[in-house]
C-alpha positions as a Python dict, from the first residue, in 0.01 Angstrom:
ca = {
    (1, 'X'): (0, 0, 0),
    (2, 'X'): (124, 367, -75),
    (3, 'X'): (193, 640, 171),
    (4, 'X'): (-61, 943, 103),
    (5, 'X'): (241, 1146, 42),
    (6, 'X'): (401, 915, -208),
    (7, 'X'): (41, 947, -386),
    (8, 'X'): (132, 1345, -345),
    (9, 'X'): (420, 1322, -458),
    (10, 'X'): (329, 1147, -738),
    (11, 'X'): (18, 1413, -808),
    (12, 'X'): (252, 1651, -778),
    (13, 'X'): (534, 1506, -1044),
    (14, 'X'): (240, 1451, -1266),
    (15, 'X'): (112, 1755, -1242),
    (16, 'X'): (459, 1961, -1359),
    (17, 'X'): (560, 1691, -1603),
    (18, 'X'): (214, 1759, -1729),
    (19, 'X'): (258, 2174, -1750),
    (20, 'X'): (581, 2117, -1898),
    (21, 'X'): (556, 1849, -2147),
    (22, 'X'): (291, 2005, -2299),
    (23, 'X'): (428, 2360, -2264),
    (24, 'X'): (781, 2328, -2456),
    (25, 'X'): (663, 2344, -2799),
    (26, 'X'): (322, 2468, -2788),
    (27, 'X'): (446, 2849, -2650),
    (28, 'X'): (294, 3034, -2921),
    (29, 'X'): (-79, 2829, -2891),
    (30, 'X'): (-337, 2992, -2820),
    (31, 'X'): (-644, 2795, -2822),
    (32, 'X'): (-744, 2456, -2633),
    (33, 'X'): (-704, 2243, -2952),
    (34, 'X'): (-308, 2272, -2948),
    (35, 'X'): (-279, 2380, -2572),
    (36, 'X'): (-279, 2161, -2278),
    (37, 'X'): (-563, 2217, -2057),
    (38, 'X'): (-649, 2110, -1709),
    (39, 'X'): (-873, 1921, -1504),
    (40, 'X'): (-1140, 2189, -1469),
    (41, 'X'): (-1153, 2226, -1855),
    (42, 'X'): (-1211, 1888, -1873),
    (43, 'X'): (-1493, 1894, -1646),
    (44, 'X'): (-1642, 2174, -1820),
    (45, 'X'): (-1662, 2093, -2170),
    (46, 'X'): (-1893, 1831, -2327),
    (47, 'X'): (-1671, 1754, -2603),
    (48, 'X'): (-1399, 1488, -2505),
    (49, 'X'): (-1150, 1334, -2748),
    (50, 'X'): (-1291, 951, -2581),
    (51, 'X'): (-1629, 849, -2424),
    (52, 'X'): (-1384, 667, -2175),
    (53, 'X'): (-1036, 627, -1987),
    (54, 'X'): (-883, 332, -1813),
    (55, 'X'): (-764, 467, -1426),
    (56, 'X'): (-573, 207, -1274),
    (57, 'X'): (-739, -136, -1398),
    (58, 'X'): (-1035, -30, -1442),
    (59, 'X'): (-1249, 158, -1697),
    (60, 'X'): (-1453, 427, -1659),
    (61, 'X'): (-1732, 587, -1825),
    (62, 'X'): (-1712, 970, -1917),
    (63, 'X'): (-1978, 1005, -1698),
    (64, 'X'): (-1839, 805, -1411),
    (65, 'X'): (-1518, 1042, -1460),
    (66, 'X'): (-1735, 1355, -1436),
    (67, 'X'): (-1857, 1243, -1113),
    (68, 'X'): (-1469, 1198, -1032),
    (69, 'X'): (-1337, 1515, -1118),
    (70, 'X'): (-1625, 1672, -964),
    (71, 'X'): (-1549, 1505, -604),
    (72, 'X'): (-1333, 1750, -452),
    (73, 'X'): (-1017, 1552, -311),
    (74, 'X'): (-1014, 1683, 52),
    (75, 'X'): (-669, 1581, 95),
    (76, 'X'): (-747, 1258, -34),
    (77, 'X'): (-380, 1184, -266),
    (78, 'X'): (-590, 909, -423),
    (79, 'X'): (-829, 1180, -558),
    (80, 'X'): (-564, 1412, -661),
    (81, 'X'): (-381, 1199, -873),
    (82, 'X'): (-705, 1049, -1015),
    (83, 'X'): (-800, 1406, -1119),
    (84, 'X'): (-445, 1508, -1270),
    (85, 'X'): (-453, 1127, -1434),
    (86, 'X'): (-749, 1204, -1623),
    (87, 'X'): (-628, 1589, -1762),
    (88, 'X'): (-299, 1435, -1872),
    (89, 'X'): (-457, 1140, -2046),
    (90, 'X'): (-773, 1377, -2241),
    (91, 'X'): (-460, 1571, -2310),
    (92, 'X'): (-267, 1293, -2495),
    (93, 'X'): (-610, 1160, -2671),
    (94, 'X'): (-691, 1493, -2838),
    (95, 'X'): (-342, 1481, -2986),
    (96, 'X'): (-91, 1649, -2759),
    (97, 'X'): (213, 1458, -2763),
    (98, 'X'): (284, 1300, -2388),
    (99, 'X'): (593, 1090, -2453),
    (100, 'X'): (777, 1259, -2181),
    (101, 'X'): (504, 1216, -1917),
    (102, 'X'): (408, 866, -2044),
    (103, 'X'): (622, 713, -1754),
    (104, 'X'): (435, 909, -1490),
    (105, 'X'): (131, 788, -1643),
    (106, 'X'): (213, 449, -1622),
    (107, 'X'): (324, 504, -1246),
    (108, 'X'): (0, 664, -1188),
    (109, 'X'): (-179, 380, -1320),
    (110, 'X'): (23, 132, -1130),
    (111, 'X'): (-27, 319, -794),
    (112, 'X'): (-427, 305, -903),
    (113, 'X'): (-452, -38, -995),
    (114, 'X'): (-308, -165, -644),
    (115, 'X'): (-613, -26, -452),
    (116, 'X'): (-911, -235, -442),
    (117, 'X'): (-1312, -56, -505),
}
């Protein structure tokens, strides 16, 4: 099982590999089509790249990960990386390349898929 702050930390490495990656290279964009956008875009918009995303092991409905990113964390790590999972993966599906954060993604997904529910 995972500390809370390793699932911080992790949030938190996800989160700037996220701003980054997606940063260098798209300095001049503009618009959300070729920028990077976050979790409350996301939650936002009804036009997503993919009706659903895989979180861990499991798959989850666009609608299920509405309900996610609308659950405020509380200081719940869990939630926190759950919410900057799901940014950095609609990210990567509407086209934005993610190779550099593809390893935190994977980590992400690892620490996910060890909880149970």
């Amino acid at each position: 099982m995972f500390k809370k702050t390793t699932l911080f930390y992790l949030a938190s490495l996800l989160t700037l590999a996220l701003s980054l990656t997606f940063t260098i290279g798209q300095i001049g964009a503009q618009d959300s089509a070729t920028c990077p956008v976050g979790q409350g875009y996301w939650k936002n918009t009804p036009t997503w790249p993919v009706t659903q995303l895989m979180l861990g092991s499991q798959t989850y409905t666009q609608v299920e990960l509405l309900i996610l990113l609308n659950t405020p964390p509380a200081g719940d790590a869990s939630l926190i990386l759950v919410h900057q999972l799901i940014a950095a993966k609609l990210n990567a599906a509407k086209g934005l390349d993610s190779a550099i954060i593809t390893g935190v993604i994977t980590q992400g997904d690892a620490i996910l898929a060890s909880f149970t529910g």
